[in-house]
Tab-separated table of C-alpha atoms and ligand atoms in Angstrom:
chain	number	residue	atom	x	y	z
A	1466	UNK	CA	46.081	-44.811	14.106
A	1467	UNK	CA	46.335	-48.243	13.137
A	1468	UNK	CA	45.995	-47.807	9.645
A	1469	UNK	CA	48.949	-45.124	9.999
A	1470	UNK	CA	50.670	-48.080	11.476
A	1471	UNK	CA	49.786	-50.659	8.597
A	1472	UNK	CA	50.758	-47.634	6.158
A	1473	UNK	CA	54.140	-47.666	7.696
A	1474	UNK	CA	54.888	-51.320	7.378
A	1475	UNK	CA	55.011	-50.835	3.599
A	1476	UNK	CA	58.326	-50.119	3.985
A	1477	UNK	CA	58.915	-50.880	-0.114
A	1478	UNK	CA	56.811	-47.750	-1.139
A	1479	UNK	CA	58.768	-45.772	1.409
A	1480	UNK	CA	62.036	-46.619	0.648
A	1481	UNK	CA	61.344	-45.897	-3.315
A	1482	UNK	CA	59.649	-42.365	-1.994
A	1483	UNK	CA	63.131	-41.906	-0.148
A	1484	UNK	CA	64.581	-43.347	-3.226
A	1485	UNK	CA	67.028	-45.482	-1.224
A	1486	UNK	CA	68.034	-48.892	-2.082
A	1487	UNK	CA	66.306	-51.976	0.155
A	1488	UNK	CA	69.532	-51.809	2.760
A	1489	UNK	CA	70.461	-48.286	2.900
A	1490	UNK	CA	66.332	-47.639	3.788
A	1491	UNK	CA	65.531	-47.228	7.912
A	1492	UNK	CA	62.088	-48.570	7.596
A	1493	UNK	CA	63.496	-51.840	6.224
A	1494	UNK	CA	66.513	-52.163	8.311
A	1495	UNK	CA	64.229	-51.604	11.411
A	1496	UNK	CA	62.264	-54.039	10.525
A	1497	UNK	CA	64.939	-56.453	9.873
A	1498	UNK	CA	66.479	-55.042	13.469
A	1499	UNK	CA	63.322	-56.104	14.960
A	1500	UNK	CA	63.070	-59.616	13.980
A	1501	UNK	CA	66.770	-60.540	14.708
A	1502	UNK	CA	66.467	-59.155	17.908
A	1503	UNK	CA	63.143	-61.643	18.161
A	1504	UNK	CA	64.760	-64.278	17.109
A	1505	UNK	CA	67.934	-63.361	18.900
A	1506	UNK	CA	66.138	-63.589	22.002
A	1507	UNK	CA	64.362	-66.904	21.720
A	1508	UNK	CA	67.481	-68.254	20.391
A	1509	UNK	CA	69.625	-67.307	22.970
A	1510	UNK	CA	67.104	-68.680	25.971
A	1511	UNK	CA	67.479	-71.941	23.821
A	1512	UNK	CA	71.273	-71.941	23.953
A	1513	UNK	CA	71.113	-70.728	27.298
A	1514	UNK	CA	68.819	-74.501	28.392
A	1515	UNK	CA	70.347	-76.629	26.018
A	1516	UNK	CA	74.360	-76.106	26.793
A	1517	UNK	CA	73.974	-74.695	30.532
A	1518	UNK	CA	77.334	-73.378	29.645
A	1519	UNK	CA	78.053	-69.729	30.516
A	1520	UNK	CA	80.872	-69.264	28.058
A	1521	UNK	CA	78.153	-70.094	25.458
A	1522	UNK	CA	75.601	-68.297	26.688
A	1523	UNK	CA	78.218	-65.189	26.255
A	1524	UNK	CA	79.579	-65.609	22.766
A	1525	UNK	CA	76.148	-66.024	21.280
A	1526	UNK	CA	74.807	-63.242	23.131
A	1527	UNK	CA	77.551	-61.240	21.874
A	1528	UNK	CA	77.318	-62.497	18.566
A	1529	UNK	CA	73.603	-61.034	18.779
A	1530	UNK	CA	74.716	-57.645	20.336
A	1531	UNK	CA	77.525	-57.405	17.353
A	1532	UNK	CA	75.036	-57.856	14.660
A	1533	UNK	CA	72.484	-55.167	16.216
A	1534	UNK	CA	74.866	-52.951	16.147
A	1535	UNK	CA	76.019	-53.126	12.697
A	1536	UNK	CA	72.168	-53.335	11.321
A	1537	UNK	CA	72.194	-50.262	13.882
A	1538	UNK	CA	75.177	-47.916	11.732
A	1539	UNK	CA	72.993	-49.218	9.015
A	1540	UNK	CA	70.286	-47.306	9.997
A	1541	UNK	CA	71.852	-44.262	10.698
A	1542	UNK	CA	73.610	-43.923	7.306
A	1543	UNK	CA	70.277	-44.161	5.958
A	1544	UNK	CA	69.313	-41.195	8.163
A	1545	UNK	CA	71.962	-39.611	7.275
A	1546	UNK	CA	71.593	-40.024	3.496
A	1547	UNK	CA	68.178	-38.403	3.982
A	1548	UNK	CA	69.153	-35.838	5.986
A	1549	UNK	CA	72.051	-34.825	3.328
A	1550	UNK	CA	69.417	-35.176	0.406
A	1551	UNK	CA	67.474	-32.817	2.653
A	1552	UNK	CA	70.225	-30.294	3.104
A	1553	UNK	CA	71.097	-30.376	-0.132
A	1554	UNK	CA	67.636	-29.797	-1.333
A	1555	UNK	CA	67.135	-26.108	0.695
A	1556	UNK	CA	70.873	-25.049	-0.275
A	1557	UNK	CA	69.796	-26.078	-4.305
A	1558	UNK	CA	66.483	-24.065	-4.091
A	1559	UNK	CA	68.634	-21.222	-1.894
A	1560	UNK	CA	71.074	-20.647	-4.705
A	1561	UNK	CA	68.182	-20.906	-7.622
A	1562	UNK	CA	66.038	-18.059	-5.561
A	1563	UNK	CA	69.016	-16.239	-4.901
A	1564	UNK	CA	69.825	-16.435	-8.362
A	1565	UNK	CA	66.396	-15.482	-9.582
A	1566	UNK	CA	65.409	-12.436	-7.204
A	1567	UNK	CA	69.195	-9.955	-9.109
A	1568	UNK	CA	67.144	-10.578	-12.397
A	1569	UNK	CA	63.671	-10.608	-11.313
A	1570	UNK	CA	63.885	-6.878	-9.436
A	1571	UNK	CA	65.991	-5.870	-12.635
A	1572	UNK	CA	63.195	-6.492	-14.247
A	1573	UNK	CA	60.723	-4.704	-12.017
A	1574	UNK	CA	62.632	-1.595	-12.035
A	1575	UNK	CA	63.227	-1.520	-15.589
A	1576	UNK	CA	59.118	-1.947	-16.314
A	1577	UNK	CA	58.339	1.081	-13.769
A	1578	UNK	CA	60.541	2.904	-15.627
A	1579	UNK	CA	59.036	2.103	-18.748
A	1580	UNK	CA	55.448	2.605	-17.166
A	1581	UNK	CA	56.644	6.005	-16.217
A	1582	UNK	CA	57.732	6.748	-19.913
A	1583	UNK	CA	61.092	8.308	-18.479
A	1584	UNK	CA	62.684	5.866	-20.125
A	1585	UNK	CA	60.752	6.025	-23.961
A	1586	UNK	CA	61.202	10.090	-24.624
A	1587	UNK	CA	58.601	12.190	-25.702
A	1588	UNK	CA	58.460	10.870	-29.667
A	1589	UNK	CA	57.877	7.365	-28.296
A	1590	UNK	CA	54.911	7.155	-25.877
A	1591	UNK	CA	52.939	3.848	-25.118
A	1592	UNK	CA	50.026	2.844	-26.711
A	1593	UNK	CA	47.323	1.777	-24.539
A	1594	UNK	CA	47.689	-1.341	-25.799
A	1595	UNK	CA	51.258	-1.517	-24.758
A	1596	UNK	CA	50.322	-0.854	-21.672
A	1597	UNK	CA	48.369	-3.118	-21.025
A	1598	UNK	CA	51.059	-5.781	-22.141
A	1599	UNK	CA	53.412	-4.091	-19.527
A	1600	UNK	CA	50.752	-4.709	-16.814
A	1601	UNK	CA	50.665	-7.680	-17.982
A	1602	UNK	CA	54.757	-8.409	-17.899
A	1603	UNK	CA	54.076	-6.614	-14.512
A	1604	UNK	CA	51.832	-8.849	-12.636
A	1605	UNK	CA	53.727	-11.903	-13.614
A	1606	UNK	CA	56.937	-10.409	-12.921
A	1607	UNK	CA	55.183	-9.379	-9.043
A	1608	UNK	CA	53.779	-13.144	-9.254
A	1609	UNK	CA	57.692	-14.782	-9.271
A	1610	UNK	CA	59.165	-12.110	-7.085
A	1611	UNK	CA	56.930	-13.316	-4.413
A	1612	UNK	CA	57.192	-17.225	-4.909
A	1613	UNK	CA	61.096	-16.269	-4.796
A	1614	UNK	CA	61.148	-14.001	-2.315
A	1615	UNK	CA	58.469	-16.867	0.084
A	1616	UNK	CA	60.610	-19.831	-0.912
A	1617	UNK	CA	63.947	-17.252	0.547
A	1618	UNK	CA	62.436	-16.675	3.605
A	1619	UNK	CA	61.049	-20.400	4.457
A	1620	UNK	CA	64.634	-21.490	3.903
A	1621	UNK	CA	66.158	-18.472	6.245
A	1622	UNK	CA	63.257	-19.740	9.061
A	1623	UNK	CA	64.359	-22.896	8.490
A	1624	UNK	CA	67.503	-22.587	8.984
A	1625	UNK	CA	67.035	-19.823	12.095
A	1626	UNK	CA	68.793	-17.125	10.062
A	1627	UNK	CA	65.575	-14.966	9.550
A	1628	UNK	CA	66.419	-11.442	11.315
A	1629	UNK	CA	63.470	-9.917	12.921
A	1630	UNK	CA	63.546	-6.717	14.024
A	1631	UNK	CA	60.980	-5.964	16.770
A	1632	UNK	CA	58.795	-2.616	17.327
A	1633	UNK	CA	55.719	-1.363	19.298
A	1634	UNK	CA	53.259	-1.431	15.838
A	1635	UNK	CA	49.492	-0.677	15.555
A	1636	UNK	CA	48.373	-2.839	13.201
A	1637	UNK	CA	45.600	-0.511	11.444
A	1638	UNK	CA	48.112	1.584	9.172
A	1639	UNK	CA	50.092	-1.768	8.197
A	1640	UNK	CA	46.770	-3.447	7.151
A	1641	UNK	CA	45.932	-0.646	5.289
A	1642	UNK	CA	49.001	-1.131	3.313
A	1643	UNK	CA	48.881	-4.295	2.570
A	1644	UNK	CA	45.550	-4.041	1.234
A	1645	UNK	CA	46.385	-1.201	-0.892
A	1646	UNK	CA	49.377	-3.302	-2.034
A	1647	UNK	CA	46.904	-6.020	-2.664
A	1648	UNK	CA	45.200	-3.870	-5.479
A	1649	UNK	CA	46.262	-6.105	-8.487
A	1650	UNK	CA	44.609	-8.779	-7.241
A	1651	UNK	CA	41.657	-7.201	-5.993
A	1652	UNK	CA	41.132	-5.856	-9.584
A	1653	UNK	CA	42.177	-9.070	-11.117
A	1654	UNK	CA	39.067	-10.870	-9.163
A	1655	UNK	CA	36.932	-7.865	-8.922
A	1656	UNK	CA	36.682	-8.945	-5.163
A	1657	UNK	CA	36.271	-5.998	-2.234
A	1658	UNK	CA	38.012	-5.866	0.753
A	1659	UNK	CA	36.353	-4.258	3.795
A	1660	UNK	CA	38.578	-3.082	7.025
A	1661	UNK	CA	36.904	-2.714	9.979
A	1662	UNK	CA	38.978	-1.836	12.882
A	1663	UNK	CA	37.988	-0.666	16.418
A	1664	UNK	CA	40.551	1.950	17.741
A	1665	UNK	CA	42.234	2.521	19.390
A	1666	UNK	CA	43.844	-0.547	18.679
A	1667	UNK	CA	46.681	-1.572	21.472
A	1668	UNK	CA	49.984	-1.714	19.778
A	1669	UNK	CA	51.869	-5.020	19.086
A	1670	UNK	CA	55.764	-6.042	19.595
A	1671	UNK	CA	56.528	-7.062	15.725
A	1672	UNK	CA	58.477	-6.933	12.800
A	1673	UNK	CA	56.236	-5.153	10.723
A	1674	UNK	CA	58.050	-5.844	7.412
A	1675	UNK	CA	57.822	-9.660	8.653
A	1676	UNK	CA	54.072	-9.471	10.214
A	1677	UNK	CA	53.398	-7.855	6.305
A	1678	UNK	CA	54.161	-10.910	4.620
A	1679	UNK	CA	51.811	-12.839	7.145
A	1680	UNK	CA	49.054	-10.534	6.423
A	1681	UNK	CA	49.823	-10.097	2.549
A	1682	UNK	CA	49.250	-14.031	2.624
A	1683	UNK	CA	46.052	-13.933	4.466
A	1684	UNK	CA	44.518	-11.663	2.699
A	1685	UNK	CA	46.261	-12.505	-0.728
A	1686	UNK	CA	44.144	-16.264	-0.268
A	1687	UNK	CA	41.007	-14.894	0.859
A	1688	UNK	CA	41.105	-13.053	-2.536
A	1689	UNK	CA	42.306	-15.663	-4.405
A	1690	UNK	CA	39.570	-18.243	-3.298
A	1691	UNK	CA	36.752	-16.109	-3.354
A	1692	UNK	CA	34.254	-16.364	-6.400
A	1693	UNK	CA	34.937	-13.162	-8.953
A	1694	UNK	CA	33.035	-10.032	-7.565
A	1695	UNK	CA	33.430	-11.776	-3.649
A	1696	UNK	CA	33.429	-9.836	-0.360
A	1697	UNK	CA	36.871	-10.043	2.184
A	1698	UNK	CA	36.420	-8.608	5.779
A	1699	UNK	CA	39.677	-7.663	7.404
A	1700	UNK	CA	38.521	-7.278	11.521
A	1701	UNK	CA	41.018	-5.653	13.882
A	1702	UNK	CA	40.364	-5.866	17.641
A	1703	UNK	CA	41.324	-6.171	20.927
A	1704	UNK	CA	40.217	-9.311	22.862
A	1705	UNK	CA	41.442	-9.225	26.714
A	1706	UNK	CA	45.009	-8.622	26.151
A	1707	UNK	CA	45.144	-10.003	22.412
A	1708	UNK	CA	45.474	-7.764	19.913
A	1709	UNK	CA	42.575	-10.229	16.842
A	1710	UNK	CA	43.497	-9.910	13.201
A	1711	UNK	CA	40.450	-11.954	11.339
A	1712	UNK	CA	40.436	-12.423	7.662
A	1713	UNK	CA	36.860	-14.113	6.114
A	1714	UNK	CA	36.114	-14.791	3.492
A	1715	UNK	CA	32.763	-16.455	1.866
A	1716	UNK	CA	34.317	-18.398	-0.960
A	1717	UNK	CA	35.996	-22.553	-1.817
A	1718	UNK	CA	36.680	-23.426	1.903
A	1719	UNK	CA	38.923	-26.285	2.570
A	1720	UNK	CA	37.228	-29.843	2.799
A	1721	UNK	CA	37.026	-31.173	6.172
A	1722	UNK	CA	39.797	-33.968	5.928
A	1723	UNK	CA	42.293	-31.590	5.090
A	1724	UNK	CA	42.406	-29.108	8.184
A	1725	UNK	CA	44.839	-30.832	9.517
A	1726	UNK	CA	47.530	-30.181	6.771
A	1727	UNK	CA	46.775	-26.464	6.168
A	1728	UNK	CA	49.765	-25.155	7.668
A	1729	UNK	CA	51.921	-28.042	6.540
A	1730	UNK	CA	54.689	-26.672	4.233
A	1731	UNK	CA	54.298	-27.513	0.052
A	1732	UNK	CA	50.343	-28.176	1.430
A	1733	UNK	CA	47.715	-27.586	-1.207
A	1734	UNK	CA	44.163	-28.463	-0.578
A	1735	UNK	CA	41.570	-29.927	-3.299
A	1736	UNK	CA	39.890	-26.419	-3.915
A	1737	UNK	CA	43.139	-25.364	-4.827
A	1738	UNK	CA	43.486	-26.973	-7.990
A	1739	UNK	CA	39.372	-26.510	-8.388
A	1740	UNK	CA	39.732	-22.700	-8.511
A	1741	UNK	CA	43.304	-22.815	-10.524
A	1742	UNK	CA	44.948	-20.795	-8.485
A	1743	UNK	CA	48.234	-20.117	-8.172
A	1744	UNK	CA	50.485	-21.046	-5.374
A	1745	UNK	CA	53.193	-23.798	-3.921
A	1746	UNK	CA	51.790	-24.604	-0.927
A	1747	UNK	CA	54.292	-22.131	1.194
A	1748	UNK	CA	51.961	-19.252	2.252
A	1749	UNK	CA	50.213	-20.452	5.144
A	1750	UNK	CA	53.755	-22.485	6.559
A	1751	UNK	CA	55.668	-19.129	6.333
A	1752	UNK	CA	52.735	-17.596	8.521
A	1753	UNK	CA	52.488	-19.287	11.407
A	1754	UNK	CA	56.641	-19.216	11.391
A	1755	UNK	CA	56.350	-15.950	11.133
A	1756	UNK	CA	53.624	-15.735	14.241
A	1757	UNK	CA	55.914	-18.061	15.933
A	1758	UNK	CA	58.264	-15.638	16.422
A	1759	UNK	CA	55.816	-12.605	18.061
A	1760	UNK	CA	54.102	-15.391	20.736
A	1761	UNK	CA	51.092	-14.994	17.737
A	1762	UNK	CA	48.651	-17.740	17.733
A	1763	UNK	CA	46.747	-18.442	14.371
A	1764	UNK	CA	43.435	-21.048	13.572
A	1765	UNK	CA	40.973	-21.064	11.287
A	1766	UNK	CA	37.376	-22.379	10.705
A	1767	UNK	CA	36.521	-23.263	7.019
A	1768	UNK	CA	33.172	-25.234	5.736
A	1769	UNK	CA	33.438	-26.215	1.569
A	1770	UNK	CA	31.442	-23.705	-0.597
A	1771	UNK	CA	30.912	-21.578	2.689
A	1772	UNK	CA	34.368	-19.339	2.935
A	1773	UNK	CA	36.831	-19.578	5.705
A	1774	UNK	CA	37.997	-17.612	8.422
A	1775	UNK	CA	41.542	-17.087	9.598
A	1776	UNK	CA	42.449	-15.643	13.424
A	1777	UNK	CA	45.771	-14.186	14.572
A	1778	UNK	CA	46.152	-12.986	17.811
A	1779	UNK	CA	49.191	-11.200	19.484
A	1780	UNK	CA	49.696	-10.453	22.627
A	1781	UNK	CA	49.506	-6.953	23.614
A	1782	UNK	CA	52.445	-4.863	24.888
A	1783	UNK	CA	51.285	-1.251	26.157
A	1784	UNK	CA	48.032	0.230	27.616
B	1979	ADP	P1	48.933	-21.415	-1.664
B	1979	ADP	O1	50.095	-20.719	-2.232
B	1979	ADP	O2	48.619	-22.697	-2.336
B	1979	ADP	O3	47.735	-20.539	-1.508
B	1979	ADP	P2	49.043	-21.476	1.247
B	1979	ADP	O4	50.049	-22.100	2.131
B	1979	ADP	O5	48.793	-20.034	1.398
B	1979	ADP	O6	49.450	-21.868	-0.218
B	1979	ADP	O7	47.685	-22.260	1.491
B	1979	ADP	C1	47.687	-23.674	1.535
B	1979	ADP	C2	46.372	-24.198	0.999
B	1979	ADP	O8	45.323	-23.894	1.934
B	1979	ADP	C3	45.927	-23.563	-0.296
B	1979	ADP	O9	46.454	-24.249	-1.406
B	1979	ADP	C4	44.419	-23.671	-0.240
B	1979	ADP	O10	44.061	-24.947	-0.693
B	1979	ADP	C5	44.131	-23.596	1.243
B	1979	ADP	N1	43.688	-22.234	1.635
B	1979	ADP	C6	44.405	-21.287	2.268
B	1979	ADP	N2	43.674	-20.181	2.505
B	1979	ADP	C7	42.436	-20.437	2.025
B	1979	ADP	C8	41.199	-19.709	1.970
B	1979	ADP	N3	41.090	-18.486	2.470
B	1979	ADP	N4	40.144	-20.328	1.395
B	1979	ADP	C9	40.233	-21.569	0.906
B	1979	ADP	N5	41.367	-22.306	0.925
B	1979	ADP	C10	42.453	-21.757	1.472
């Protein structure tokens, strides 16, 4: 705590981080706020003694006020300046994704064709070594689609424009999906993925195409930090009148210090860059928004080197 407070007195590294100059940065201007109002104060009891005028006492109290004020609009433009920056920032990576995804599903469509050898004619046929090239093309191809299509979604949460549509789901069949649709990189990490569900499972109000992309993450990381030839348990449940979605995993874990910024959006922890994954930092943000919005809960419990273990639960809405 009090470090956090020393940390924030270095207003110089802040304002450069903000990259605002000295008087258009808050943390500065407070500060200089703060000491003219000290100084303000003992210098106005000192007027106040000295002159035992009330006229005085007025005009340099006023004075005071006057200059508050303006270090006060001060402040506030600097706000504002960072809050512009900020808007400008999600509309600039809005009209880059938006831009991306036209050519990025072009390209998706174009390679299933081509992986269905409609499109090549009987004379032409694919090698298997082409083929494997086109999976290749493929999986990269799948990889940007979903950094585009995350980075579209945190921006409509964001902004509250995310349309969920809301249905009485059991969760088994979805979970089965996405861990079929989860194949690449279950191959690609020659990891296994056990589902063990006790039905009947109570059904859940969600959006399953939204509660998918929740799921798709959860699993998607347990793969992705798991050593190569790893185990994944998917557990389905119903606990009192939760409906428990667990994910475990035995693999990196997240150091200690760092639980605290899991969900935090951009966040990557040190294992991250250990196990060169892939990732922004998005998957876990876009989750619990996601969760938000069905009156979900999510945790997790993660040791280094031991695995980690992620809980959802929803409430249920029919016996
Ligand atoms: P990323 O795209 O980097 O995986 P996420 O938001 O999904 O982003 O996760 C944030 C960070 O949390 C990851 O970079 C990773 O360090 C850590 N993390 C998430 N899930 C796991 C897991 N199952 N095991 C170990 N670390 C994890």
């Amino acid at each position: 705590m009090f470090l956090k407070f020393i940390d924030e007195l270095d207003f110089v590294s802040s304002c450069r981080r903000y990259k605002l100059g000295l008087w258009q940065c808050p943390n500065f201007l407070f500060l200089v706020m703060a000491m003219i109002t000290i100084s303000s104060m003992i210098g106005t009891n000192y007027i106040a003694r000295r002159y035992d005028d009330e006229t005085v006492t007025v005009i340099s109290v006023s004075l005071v006020t006057a200059l508050i004020m303006i270090i006060g609009g001060f402040i506030i433009r600097g706000v504002e300046k960072i809050a512009e920056a900020n808007i400008m920032k999600s509309e600039f990576i809005s009209i880059i994704s938006h831009q991306l995804c036209t050519p990025l599903s072009a390209i998706k469509w174009n390679l299933e064709v081509l992986e269905t050898e409609k499109g090549m004619g009987d004379d032409n046929k694919l090698t298997p070594k082409q083929l494997i090239f086109l999976k290749n093309i493929e999986k990269s191809n799948e990889r940007m689609l979903k950094l585009v299509n995350d980075l579209l979604e945190v921006i409509r949460i964001d902004q509250g424009r995310s349309v969920f549509v809301k249905e009485k789901v059991s969760l088994v069949q979805l979970t089965q999906e996405v861990i079929e649709d989860l194949g690449y990189l279950k191959a690609a990490k020659k990891v296994i993925v056990n589902l063990r569900d006790s039905s009947p499972l109570p059904r859940v109000f969600i959006d399953p195409k939204k509660m998918k992309i929740a799921m798709e993450n959860l699993i998607g990381n347990a793969i992705k930090y798991s050593e190569e030839g790893g185990e994944v348990n998917v557990i389905l449940k119903k606990e009192k009148k939760k409906v428990m979605f667990i994910v475990e995993d035995h693999g990196a874990g997240i150091p200690r210090y760092q639980h605290s910024q899991v969900f935090e959006k951009f966040f990557r922890s040190d294992n991250a860059s250990r196990y060169r994954t892939e990732g922004v930092g998005l998957g876990l943000y876009l989750v619990r928004a996601i969760l938000k919005n069905f009156s979900g809960e999510i945790w997790f419990e993660s040791e280094v080197n031991k695995g980690s273990t992620f809980f959802v639960s929803l409430p249920i809405v029919d016996r």
